[in-house]
Amino acid sequence: METTQSNKIVYSALKPTGDLQLGNYIGALKNMIRLQDEYRCIYTVADMHSITVDNVPADLRRRTYDFMALFLAIGLDPEKSVLFVQSHVPQHAELAWVLNCYTQFGEASRMTQFKDKSLKHPENINLGLFAYPTLMAADILLYQTDYVPIGKDQKQHLELARDVAQRFNSKYSPTFVIPDGIFPKQGAKISNLLDPTAKMGKTDDNAGGVVFLLDDADTIMRKFKRAVTDCDHDIVFREDKPGISNLLTIYSVFNGTTIEEAEKEFAGASYADFKLKVGECVVEYLKPIQEKYDYYMKNKDYLEDIMKKGADTARYLANKTLSKVYRKVGFVQPK
Ligand code: AMP
């Protein structure tokens, strides 16, 4: 890994359960790209998290390549950052087991994502889904992470990781760095275009309101044209205008302007014109990313090479923490 200006560690992961969408880009990926020049960054395709919900193995396999290709296409640079696939580094599962034993049933039960997913999939409330946050804590804590760029929806999981790390540190001695979240200034929560009160998610039932990074131009335009607004006419960012505010956020991120500048630009415009402009700006922004993605997907050997090199480095780093943890909890370590 190249030494950058700071030795602080940044860690983030995305799970290949569904295709990457605008919320992922604005909430997490954009910060991940920016942070590469300042910190030592470690970024993961979190395939082990994906099997906590029902999934088709062939889709998971395809998406693992997809995500790695998209990581590169958006500008994550394997010369600057460690890019790897979670299941290639067994220390994640090993530390997660230890952390399970230092996490209370009650605190894991309070996780809202677990409650939401249990309601959504009552037929598959498995132990992995329940223990998802301790696997996530292991992901982060293994690398002595200082900062975690994430969207607002992951805040509660990060809090749990901090609590468990603090508990372990005070029971034994300082072992883990306590990580802080980095949330985007704009767009910590991007909403579904058809239901602006709900988070845009990779596996939403309301898929017509989710814009995927690999959607073609016509699909993107169609989704924006149908975006839910309200019955008034003002294009302003306000709590009681979730649809318009969401569109203004998306526009300002992809156009590189502030919300105030976007409001000025669209003062007096019709909702239809506004939605068209937002769609066009997203199409323009994603075009070069999609072209690069196509290029990388045609070079699977290269992707595998990146995965392998990243996993080698990650295993080396992860092992340092894991052996410390094993020693502290009393596991005998053969020489
Ligand atoms: P996930 O899709 O759960 O794998 O999340 C990957 C990353 O994207 C996490 O850091 C999430 O916080 C972020 N993220 C996912 N959906 C959104 C959204 N609608 N708005 C903002 N951030 C999001």
Short mmCIF file of C-alpha atoms in Angstrom, two decimals, residues 38-163:
data_model
loop_
_atom_site.label_atom_id
_atom_site.label_comp_id
_atom_site.label_asym_id
_atom_site.label_seq_id
_atom_site.Cartn_x
_atom_site.Cartn_y
_atom_site.Cartn_z
CA GLU A 38 -5.61 11.69 2.23
CA TYR A 39 -5.61 8.36 4.06
CA ARG A 40 -4.73 4.69 3.87
CA CYS A 41 -7.99 3.30 2.54
CA ILE A 42 -9.28 -0.25 2.65
CA TYR A 43 -12.41 -1.01 0.64
CA THR A 44 -14.29 -4.29 0.49
CA VAL A 45 -16.90 -6.09 -1.55
CA ALA A 46 -18.79 -7.54 1.41
CA ASP A 47 -20.00 -10.83 -0.07
CA MET A 48 -20.32 -12.50 3.35
CA HIS A 49 -22.95 -9.95 4.34
CA SER A 50 -24.93 -10.80 1.21
CA ILE A 51 -25.88 -14.29 2.30
CA THR A 52 -27.75 -12.99 5.36
CA VAL A 53 -30.70 -12.62 2.98
CA ASP A 54 -31.88 -15.07 0.35
CA ASN A 55 -29.81 -14.78 -2.74
CA VAL A 56 -29.00 -16.56 -5.98
CA PRO A 57 -25.36 -17.81 -5.99
CA ALA A 58 -24.84 -16.98 -9.69
CA ASP A 59 -26.02 -13.40 -9.03
CA LEU A 60 -23.69 -13.04 -6.07
CA ARG A 61 -20.76 -14.26 -8.18
CA ARG A 62 -21.59 -11.87 -11.03
CA ARG A 63 -22.10 -8.93 -8.69
CA THR A 64 -18.79 -9.52 -6.93
CA TYR A 65 -17.05 -8.88 -10.26
CA ASP A 66 -19.50 -6.08 -11.03
CA PHE A 67 -18.70 -4.28 -7.79
CA MET A 68 -14.95 -4.61 -8.26
CA ALA A 69 -15.28 -3.31 -11.85
CA LEU A 70 -17.42 -0.41 -10.61
CA PHE A 71 -14.99 0.36 -7.79
CA LEU A 72 -12.31 0.84 -10.45
CA ALA A 73 -14.63 2.63 -12.88
CA ILE A 74 -15.64 5.31 -10.37
CA GLY A 75 -11.99 5.96 -9.56
CA LEU A 76 -10.99 3.77 -6.64
CA ASP A 77 -7.32 3.14 -7.35
CA PRO A 78 -5.63 -0.14 -6.38
CA GLU A 79 -2.30 1.70 -6.26
CA LYS A 80 -3.64 3.92 -3.49
CA SER A 81 -6.23 1.73 -1.75
CA VAL A 82 -6.55 -1.90 -0.75
CA LEU A 83 -9.49 -3.36 -2.72
CA PHE A 84 -10.59 -6.89 -1.92
CA VAL A 85 -13.43 -9.36 -1.46
CA GLN A 86 -14.44 -10.07 2.14
CA SER A 87 -14.62 -13.88 1.90
CA HIS A 88 -11.00 -13.96 0.66
CA VAL A 89 -9.89 -12.82 4.11
CA PRO A 90 -11.04 -15.40 6.69
CA GLN A 91 -10.02 -13.15 9.60
CA HIS A 92 -13.34 -11.29 9.16
CA ALA A 93 -15.33 -14.38 10.17
CA GLU A 94 -12.85 -15.26 12.89
CA LEU A 95 -12.96 -11.88 14.61
CA ALA A 96 -16.74 -11.74 14.18
CA TRP A 97 -17.06 -14.90 16.26
CA VAL A 98 -15.04 -13.41 19.09
CA LEU A 99 -17.04 -10.16 18.96
CA ASN A 100 -20.30 -12.14 19.08
CA CYS A 101 -19.18 -13.28 22.51
CA TYR A 102 -18.70 -9.68 23.64
CA THR A 103 -22.03 -8.39 22.31
CA GLN A 104 -25.22 -8.68 24.28
CA PHE A 105 -28.34 -10.24 22.79
CA GLY A 106 -30.29 -7.15 23.89
CA GLU A 107 -28.10 -4.66 22.09
CA ALA A 108 -28.12 -6.67 18.84
CA SER A 109 -31.93 -6.94 19.13
CA ARG A 110 -32.22 -3.15 19.10
CA MET A 111 -30.75 -2.78 15.60
CA THR A 112 -33.42 -1.21 13.42
CA GLN A 113 -32.06 -2.77 10.23
CA PHE A 114 -32.48 -6.24 11.77
CA LYS A 115 -36.05 -5.39 12.77
CA ASP A 116 -36.86 -4.00 9.30
CA LYS A 117 -35.36 -6.97 7.47
CA SER A 118 -37.07 -9.46 9.79
CA LEU A 119 -40.40 -7.85 9.00
CA LYS A 120 -39.63 -7.90 5.28
CA HIS A 121 -38.46 -11.53 5.24
CA PRO A 122 -40.33 -13.33 8.05
CA GLU A 123 -39.52 -16.66 6.39
CA ASN A 124 -35.76 -16.19 6.76
CA ILE A 125 -34.80 -14.56 10.06
CA ASN A 126 -31.47 -16.34 10.31
CA LEU A 127 -28.69 -16.01 12.89
CA GLY A 128 -26.42 -14.39 10.31
CA LEU A 129 -28.90 -11.55 9.86
CA PHE A 130 -28.97 -11.06 13.62
CA ALA A 131 -25.16 -11.10 13.83
CA TYR A 132 -24.67 -8.85 10.79
CA PRO A 133 -23.58 -5.90 12.97
CA THR A 134 -20.85 -7.92 14.71
CA LEU A 135 -19.48 -9.04 11.34
CA MET A 136 -19.54 -5.38 10.31
CA ALA A 137 -17.78 -4.46 13.56
CA ALA A 138 -15.14 -7.10 12.79
CA ASP A 139 -14.69 -5.70 9.25
CA ILE A 140 -13.95 -2.27 10.65
CA LEU A 141 -12.00 -3.17 13.80
CA LEU A 142 -9.65 -5.66 12.09
CA TYR A 143 -7.86 -2.83 10.32
CA GLN A 144 -7.59 -0.46 13.31
CA THR A 145 -9.84 1.88 11.36
CA ASP A 146 -10.03 5.56 12.25
CA TYR A 147 -12.75 6.63 9.82
CA VAL A 148 -15.69 4.89 8.17
CA PRO A 149 -17.38 6.70 5.25
CA ILE A 150 -21.01 5.54 5.33
CA GLY A 151 -24.58 6.71 4.83
CA LYS A 152 -26.86 7.57 7.75
CA ASP A 153 -28.51 4.13 7.66
CA GLN A 154 -25.31 2.54 8.99
CA LYS A 155 -24.90 4.93 11.92
CA GLN A 156 -26.47 2.57 14.45
CA HIS A 157 -24.25 -0.32 13.34
CA LEU A 158 -21.17 1.87 13.68
CA GLU A 159 -22.27 2.87 17.20
CA LEU A 160 -22.46 -0.81 18.08
CA ALA A 161 -18.96 -1.41 16.70
CA ARG A 162 -17.68 1.44 18.86
CA ASP A 163 -19.43 0.08 21.97
#
